[in-house]
PDB file of C-alpha atoms in Angstrom:
ATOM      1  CA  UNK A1406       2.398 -17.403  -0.654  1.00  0.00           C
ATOM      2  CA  UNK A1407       4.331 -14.710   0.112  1.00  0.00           C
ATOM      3  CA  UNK A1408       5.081 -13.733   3.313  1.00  0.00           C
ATOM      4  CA  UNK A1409       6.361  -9.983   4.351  1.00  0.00           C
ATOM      5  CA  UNK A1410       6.699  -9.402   8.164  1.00  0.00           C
ATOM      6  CA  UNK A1411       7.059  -6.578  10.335  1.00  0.00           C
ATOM      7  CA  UNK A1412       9.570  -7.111  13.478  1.00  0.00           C
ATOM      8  CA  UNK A1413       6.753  -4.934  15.985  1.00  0.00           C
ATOM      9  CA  UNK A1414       2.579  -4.433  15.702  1.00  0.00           C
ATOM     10  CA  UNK A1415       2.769  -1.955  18.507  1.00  0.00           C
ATOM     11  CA  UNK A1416       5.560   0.461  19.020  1.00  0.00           C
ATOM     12  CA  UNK A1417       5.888   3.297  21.661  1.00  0.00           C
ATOM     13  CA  UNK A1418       8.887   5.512  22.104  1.00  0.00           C
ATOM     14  CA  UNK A1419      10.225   8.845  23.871  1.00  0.00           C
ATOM     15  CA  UNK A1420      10.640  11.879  21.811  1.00  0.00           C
ATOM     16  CA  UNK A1421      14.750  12.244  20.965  1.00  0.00           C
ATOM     17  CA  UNK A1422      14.782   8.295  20.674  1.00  0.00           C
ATOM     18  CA  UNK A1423      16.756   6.524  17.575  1.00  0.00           C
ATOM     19  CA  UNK A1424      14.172   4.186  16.554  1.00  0.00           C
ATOM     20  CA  UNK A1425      14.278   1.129  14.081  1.00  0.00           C
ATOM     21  CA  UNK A1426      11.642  -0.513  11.786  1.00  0.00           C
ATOM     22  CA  UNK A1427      12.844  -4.092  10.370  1.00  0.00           C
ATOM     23  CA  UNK A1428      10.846  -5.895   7.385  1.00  0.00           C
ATOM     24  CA  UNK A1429      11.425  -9.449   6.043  1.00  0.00           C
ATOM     25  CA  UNK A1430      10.318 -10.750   2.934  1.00  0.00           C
ATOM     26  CA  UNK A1431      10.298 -14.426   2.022  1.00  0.00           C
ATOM     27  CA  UNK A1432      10.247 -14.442  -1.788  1.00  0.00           C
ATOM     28  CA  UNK A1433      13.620 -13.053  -3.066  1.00  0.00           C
ATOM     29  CA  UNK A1434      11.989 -10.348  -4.286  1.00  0.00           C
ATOM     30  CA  UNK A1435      14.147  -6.976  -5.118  1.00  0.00           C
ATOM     31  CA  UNK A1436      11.938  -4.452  -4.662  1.00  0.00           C
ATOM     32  CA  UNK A1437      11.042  -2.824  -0.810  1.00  0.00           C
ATOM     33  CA  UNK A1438       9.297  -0.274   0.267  1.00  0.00           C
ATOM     34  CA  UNK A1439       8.760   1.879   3.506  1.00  0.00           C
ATOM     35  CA  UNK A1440       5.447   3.764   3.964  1.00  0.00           C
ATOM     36  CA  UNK A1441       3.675   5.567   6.298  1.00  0.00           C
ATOM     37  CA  UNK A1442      -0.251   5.949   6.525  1.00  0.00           C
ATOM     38  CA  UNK A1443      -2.176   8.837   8.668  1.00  0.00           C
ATOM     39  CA  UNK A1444      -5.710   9.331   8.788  1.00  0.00           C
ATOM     40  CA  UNK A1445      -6.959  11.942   5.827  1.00  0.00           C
ATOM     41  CA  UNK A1446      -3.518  11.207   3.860  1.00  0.00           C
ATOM     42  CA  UNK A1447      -3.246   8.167   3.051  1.00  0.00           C
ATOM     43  CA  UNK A1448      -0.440   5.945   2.097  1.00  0.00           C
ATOM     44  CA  UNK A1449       2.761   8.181   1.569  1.00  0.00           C
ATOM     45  CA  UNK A1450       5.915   6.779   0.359  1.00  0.00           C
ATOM     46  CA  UNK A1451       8.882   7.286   2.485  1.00  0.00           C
ATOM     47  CA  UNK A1452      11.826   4.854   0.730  1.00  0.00           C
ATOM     48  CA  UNK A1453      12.510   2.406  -1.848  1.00  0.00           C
ATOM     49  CA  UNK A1454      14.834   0.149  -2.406  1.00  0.00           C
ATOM     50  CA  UNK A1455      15.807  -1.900  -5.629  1.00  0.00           C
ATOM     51  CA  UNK A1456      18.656  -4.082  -4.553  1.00  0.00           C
ATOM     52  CA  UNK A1457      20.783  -4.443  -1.868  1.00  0.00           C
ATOM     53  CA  UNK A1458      22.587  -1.027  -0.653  1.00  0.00           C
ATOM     54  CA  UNK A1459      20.298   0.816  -2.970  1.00  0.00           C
ATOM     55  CA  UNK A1460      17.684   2.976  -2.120  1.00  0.00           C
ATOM     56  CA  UNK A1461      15.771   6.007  -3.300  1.00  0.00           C
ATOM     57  CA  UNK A1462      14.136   8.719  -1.283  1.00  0.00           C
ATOM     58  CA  UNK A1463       9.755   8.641  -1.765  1.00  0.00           C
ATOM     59  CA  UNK A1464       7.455  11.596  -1.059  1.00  0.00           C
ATOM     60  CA  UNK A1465       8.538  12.015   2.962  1.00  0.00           C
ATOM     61  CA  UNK A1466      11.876  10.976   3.524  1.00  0.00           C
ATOM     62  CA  UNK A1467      12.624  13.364   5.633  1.00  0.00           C
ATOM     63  CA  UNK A1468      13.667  12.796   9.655  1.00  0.00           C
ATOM     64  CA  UNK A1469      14.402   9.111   8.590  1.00  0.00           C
ATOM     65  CA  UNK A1470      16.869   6.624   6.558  1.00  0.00           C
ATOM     66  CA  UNK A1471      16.559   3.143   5.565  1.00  0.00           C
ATOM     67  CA  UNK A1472      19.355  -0.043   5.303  1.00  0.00           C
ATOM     68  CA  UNK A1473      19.434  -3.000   3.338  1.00  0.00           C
ATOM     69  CA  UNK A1474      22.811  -5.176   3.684  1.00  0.00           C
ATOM     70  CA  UNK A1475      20.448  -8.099   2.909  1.00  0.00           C
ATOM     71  CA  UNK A1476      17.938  -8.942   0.192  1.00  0.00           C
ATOM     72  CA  UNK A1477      15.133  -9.932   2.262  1.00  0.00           C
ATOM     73  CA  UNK A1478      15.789  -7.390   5.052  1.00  0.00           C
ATOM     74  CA  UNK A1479      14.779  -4.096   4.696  1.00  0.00           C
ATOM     75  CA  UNK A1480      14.856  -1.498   7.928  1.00  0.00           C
ATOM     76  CA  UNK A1481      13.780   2.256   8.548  1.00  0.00           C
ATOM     77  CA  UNK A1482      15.462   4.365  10.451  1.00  0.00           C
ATOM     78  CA  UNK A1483      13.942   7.419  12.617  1.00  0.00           C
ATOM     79  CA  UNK A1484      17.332   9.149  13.734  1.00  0.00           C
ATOM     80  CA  UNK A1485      15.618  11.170  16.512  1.00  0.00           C
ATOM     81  CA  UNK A1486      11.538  10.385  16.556  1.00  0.00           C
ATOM     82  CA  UNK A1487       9.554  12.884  17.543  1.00  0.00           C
ATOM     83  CA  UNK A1488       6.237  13.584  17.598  1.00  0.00           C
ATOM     84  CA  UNK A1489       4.580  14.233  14.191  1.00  0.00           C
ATOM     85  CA  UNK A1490       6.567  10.796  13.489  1.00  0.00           C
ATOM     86  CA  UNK A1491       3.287   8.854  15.467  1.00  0.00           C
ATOM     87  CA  UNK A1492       1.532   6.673  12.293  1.00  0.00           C
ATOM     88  CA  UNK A1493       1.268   3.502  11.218  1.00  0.00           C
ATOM     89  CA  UNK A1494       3.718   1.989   9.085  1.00  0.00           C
ATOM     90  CA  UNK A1495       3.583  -0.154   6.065  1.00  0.00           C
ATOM     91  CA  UNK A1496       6.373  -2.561   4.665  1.00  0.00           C
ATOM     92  CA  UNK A1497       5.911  -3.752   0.981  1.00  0.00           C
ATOM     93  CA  UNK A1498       8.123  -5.997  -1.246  1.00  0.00           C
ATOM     94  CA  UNK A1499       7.270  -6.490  -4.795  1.00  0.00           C
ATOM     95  CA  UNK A1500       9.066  -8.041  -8.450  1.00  0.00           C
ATOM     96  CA  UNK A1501       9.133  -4.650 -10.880  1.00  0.00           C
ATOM     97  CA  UNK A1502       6.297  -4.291 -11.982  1.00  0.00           C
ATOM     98  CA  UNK A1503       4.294  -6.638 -10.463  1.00  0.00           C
ATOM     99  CA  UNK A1504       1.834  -6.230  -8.000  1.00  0.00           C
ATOM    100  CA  UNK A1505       3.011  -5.500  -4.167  1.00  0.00           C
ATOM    101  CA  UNK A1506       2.327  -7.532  -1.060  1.00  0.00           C
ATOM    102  CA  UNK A1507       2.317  -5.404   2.332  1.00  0.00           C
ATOM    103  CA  UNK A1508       3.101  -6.881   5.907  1.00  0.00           C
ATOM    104  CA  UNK A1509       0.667  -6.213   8.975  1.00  0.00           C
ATOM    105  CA  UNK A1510       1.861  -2.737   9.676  1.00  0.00           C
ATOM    106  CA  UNK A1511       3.832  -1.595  12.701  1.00  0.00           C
ATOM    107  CA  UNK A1512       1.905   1.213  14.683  1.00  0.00           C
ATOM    108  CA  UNK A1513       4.088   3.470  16.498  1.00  0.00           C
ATOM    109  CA  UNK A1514       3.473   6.404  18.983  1.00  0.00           C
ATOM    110  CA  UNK A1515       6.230   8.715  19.927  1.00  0.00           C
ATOM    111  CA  UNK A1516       5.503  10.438  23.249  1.00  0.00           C
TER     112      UNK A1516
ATOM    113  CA  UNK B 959       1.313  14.554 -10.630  1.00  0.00           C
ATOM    114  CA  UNK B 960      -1.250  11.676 -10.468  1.00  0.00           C
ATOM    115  CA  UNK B 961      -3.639  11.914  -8.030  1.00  0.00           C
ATOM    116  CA  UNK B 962      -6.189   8.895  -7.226  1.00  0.00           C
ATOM    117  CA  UNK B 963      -9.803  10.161  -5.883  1.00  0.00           C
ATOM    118  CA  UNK B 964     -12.212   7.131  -4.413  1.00  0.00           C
ATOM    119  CA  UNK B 965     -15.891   7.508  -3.852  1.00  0.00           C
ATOM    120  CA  UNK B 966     -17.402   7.554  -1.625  1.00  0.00           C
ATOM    121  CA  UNK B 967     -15.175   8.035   1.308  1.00  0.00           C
ATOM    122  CA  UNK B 968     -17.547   5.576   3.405  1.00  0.00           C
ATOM    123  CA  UNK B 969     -20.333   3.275   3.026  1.00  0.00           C
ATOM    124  CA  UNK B 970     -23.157   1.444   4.700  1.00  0.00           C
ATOM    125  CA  UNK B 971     -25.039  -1.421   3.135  1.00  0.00           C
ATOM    126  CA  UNK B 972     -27.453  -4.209   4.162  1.00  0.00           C
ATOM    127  CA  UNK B 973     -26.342  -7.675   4.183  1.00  0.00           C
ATOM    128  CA  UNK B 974     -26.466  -9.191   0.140  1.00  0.00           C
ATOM    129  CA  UNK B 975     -26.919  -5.922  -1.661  1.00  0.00           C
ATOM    130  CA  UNK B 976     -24.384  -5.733  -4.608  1.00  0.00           C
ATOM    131  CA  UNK B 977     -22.603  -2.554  -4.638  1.00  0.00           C
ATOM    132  CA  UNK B 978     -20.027  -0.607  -6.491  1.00  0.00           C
ATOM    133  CA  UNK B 979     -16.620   1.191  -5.331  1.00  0.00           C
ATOM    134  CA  UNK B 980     -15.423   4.165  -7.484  1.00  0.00           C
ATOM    135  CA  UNK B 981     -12.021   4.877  -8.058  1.00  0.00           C
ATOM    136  CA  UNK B 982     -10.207   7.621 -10.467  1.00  0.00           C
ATOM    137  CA  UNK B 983      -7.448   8.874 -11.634  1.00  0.00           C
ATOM    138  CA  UNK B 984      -5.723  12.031 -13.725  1.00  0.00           C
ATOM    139  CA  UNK B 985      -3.071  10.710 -15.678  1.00  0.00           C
ATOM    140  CA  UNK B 986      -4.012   7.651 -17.928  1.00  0.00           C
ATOM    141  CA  UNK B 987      -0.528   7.299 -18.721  1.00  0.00           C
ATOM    142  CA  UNK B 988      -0.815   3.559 -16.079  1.00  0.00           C
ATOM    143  CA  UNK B 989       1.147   0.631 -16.429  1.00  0.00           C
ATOM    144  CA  UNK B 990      -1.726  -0.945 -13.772  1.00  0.00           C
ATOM    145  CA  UNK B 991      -3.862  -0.732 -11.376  1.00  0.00           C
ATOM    146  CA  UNK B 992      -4.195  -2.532  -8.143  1.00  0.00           C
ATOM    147  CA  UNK B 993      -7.453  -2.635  -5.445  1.00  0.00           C
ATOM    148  CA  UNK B 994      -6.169  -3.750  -2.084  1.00  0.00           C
ATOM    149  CA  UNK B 995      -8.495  -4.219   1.090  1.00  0.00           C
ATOM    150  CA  UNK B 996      -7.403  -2.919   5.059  1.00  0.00           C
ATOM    151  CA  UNK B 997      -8.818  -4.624   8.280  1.00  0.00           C
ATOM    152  CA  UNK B 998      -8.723  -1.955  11.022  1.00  0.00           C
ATOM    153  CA  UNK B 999      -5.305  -1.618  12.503  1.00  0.00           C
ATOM    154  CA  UNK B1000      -3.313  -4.295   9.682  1.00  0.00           C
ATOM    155  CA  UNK B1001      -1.379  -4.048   6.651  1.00  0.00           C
ATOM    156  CA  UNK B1002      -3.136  -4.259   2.799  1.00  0.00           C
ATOM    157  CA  UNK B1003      -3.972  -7.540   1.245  1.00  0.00           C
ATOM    158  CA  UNK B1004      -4.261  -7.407  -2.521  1.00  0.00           C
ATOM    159  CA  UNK B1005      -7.704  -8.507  -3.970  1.00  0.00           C
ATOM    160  CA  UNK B1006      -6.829  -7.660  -7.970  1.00  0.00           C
ATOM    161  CA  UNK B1007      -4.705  -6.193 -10.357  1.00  0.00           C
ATOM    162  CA  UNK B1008      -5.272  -5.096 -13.566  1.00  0.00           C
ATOM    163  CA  UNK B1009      -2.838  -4.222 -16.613  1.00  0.00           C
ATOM    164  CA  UNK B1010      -3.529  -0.885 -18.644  1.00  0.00           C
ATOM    165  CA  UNK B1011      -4.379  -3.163 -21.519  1.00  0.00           C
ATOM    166  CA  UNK B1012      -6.769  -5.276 -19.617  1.00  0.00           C
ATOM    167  CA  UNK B1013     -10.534  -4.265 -19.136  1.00  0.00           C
ATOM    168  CA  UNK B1014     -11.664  -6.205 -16.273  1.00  0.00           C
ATOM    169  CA  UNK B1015     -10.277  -8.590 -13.717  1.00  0.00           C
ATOM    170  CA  UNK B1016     -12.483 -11.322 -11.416  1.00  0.00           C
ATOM    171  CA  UNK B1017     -12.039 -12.913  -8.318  1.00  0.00           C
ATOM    172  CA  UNK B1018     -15.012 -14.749  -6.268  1.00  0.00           C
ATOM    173  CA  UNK B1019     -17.206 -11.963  -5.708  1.00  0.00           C
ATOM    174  CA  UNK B1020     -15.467  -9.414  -7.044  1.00  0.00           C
ATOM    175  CA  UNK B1021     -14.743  -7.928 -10.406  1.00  0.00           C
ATOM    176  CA  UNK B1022     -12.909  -5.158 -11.257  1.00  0.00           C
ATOM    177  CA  UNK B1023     -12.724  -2.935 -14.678  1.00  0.00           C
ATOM    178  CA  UNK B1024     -10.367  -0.588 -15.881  1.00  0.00           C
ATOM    179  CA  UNK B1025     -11.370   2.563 -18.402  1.00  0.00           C
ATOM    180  CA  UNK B1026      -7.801   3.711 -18.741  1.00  0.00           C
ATOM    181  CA  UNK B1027      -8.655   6.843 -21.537  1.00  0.00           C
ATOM    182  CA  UNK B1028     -11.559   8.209 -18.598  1.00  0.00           C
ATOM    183  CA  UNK B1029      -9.182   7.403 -15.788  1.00  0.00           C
ATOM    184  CA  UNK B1030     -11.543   5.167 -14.094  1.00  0.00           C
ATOM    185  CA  UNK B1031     -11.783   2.237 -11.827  1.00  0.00           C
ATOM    186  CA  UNK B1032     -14.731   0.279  -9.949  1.00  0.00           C
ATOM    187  CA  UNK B1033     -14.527  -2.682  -7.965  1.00  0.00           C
ATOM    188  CA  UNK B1034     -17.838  -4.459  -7.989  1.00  0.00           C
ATOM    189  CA  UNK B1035     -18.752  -6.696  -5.091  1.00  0.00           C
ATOM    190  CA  UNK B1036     -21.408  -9.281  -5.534  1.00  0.00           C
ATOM    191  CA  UNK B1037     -23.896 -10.337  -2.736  1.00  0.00           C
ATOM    192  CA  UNK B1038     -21.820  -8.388   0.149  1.00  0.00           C
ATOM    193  CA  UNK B1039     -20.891  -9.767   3.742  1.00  0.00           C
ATOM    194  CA  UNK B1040     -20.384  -9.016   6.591  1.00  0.00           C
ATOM    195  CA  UNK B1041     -17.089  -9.993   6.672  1.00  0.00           C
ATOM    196  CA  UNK B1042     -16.305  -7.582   3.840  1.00  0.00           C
ATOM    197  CA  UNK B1043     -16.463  -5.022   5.955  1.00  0.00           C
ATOM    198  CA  UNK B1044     -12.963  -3.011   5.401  1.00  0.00           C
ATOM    199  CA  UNK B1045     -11.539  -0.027   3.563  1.00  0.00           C
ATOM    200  CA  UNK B1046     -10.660  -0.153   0.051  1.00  0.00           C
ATOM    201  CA  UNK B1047      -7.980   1.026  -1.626  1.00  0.00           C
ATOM    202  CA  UNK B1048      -6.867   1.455  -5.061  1.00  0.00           C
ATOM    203  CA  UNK B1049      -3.761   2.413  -6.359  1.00  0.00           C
ATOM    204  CA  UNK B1050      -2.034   3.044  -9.915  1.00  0.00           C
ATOM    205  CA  UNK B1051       1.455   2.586 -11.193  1.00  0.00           C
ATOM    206  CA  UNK B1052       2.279   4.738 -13.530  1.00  0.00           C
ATOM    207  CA  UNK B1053       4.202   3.720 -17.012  1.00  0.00           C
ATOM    208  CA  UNK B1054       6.981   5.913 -16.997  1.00  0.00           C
ATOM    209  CA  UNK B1055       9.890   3.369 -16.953  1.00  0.00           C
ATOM    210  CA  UNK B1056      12.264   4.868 -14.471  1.00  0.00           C
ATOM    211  CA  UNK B1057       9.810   5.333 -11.727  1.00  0.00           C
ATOM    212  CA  UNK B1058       6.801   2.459 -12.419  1.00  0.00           C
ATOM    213  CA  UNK B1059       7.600   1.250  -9.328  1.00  0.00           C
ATOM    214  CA  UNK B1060       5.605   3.879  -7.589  1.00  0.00           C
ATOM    215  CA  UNK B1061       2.018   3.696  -6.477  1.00  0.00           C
ATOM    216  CA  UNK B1062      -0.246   6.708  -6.052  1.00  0.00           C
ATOM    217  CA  UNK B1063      -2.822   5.396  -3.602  1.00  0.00           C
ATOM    218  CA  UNK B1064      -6.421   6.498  -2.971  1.00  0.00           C
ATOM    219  CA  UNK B1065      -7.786   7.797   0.005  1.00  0.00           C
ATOM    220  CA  UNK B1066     -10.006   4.216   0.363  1.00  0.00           C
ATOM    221  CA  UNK B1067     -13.946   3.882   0.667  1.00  0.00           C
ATOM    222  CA  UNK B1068     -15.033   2.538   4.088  1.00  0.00           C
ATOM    223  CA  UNK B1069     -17.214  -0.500   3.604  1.00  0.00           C
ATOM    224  CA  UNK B1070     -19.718  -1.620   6.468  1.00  0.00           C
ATOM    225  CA  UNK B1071     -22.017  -4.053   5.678  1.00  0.00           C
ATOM    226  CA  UNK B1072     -24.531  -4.590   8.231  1.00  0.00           C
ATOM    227  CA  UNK B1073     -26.008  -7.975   9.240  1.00  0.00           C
TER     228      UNK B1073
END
């Protein structure tokens, strides 16, 4: 099975703070994605990535950047979090075009 | 610009009732489509997926068809739980070759089935 995790569940930070996101995926896949979800939006895209050191901006990449030095590692970046940055966030991997598996989500508040 | 549109937004049914989850889309121009499920508060666990030049996909309980040229989706759940109480999502990818790695999600449809 594959297995995509999410270093935090639960997440609360100051406003100003530099705040990191990691995601692991198991199953040497290339493909990662970043995405946020708010109630009455949905799922937005934020980044992609399609190998290592390559990404692409999504719908919202604004107020954050992403890394990937490894294959299975894949980490968002919120230079200075503030407020309107509060949401749940999603972590997907995937093989182009195949189907793509999510981790558990990392819910963050930024007082 | 695709845009995915589910209906309803929520629903409540008794224990066993068979029901039906809409999903649709604007541009038929989809390399797949995929219905996922959310618990409250986790991440999206992938019930099926379905190629543009498939019609219908099963799993257990639950089948799923694909009208690509009408830009519809349902996901049909057989003899309902309550343990399928969730929100469901669908999402397409679209066939354009530089960016089919983009999904356009739905809104979801808020299952509850009551004991």
């Amino acid at each position: 099975d594959v297995k995509v995790t999410q270093s935090s569940r639960y997440l609360v930070k100051r406003t100003g703070e530099k705040v990191f996101l990691e995601c692991v995926q198991d199953m040497d896949h290339e493909n990662m994605f970043w995405y946020r979800q708010d109630p009455g939006l949905g799922l937005r895209l934020i980044y992609f990535s399609y190998d290592v050191k390559m990404k692409e901006k999504g719908d919202i990449p604004e107020g954050y950047s992403v890394s990937r030095e490894k294959k299975e590692r894949f980490s968002l970046i919120l230079e200075s979090a503030s407020t309107n940055q509060t949401s749940m966030y999603l972590c997907a991997s995937s093989f182009t075009p195949i189907e793509q598996y999510f981790g558990p989500g990392t819910r963050l508040t930024v007082t | 610009k695709q845009e995915v549109t589910q209906i309803p937004a929520a629903l409540s049914v008794p224990e066993g009732e068979n029901l039906v989850l809409n999903c649709s889309f604007t541009d038929s121009a989809i390399y797949n489509l995929q219905w996922f499920r959310q618990d409250p508060g986790k991440g999206l666990t992938s019930l099926l997926l379905i190629q543009s030049s498939q019609r219908e996909q099963t799993s257990g309980r639950l089948n799923a068809s694909l009208d690509k040229s009408s830009g519809r989706s349902t996901l049909y759940i057989a003899a309902s739980q309550p343990g399928d109480s969730a929100t469901y999502l669908c999402a397409v990818r679209p066939n354009s070759g530089g960016s089919n790695y983009k999904l356009t999600f739905g809104k979801g449809t808020l299952l509850t089935v009551n004991p």
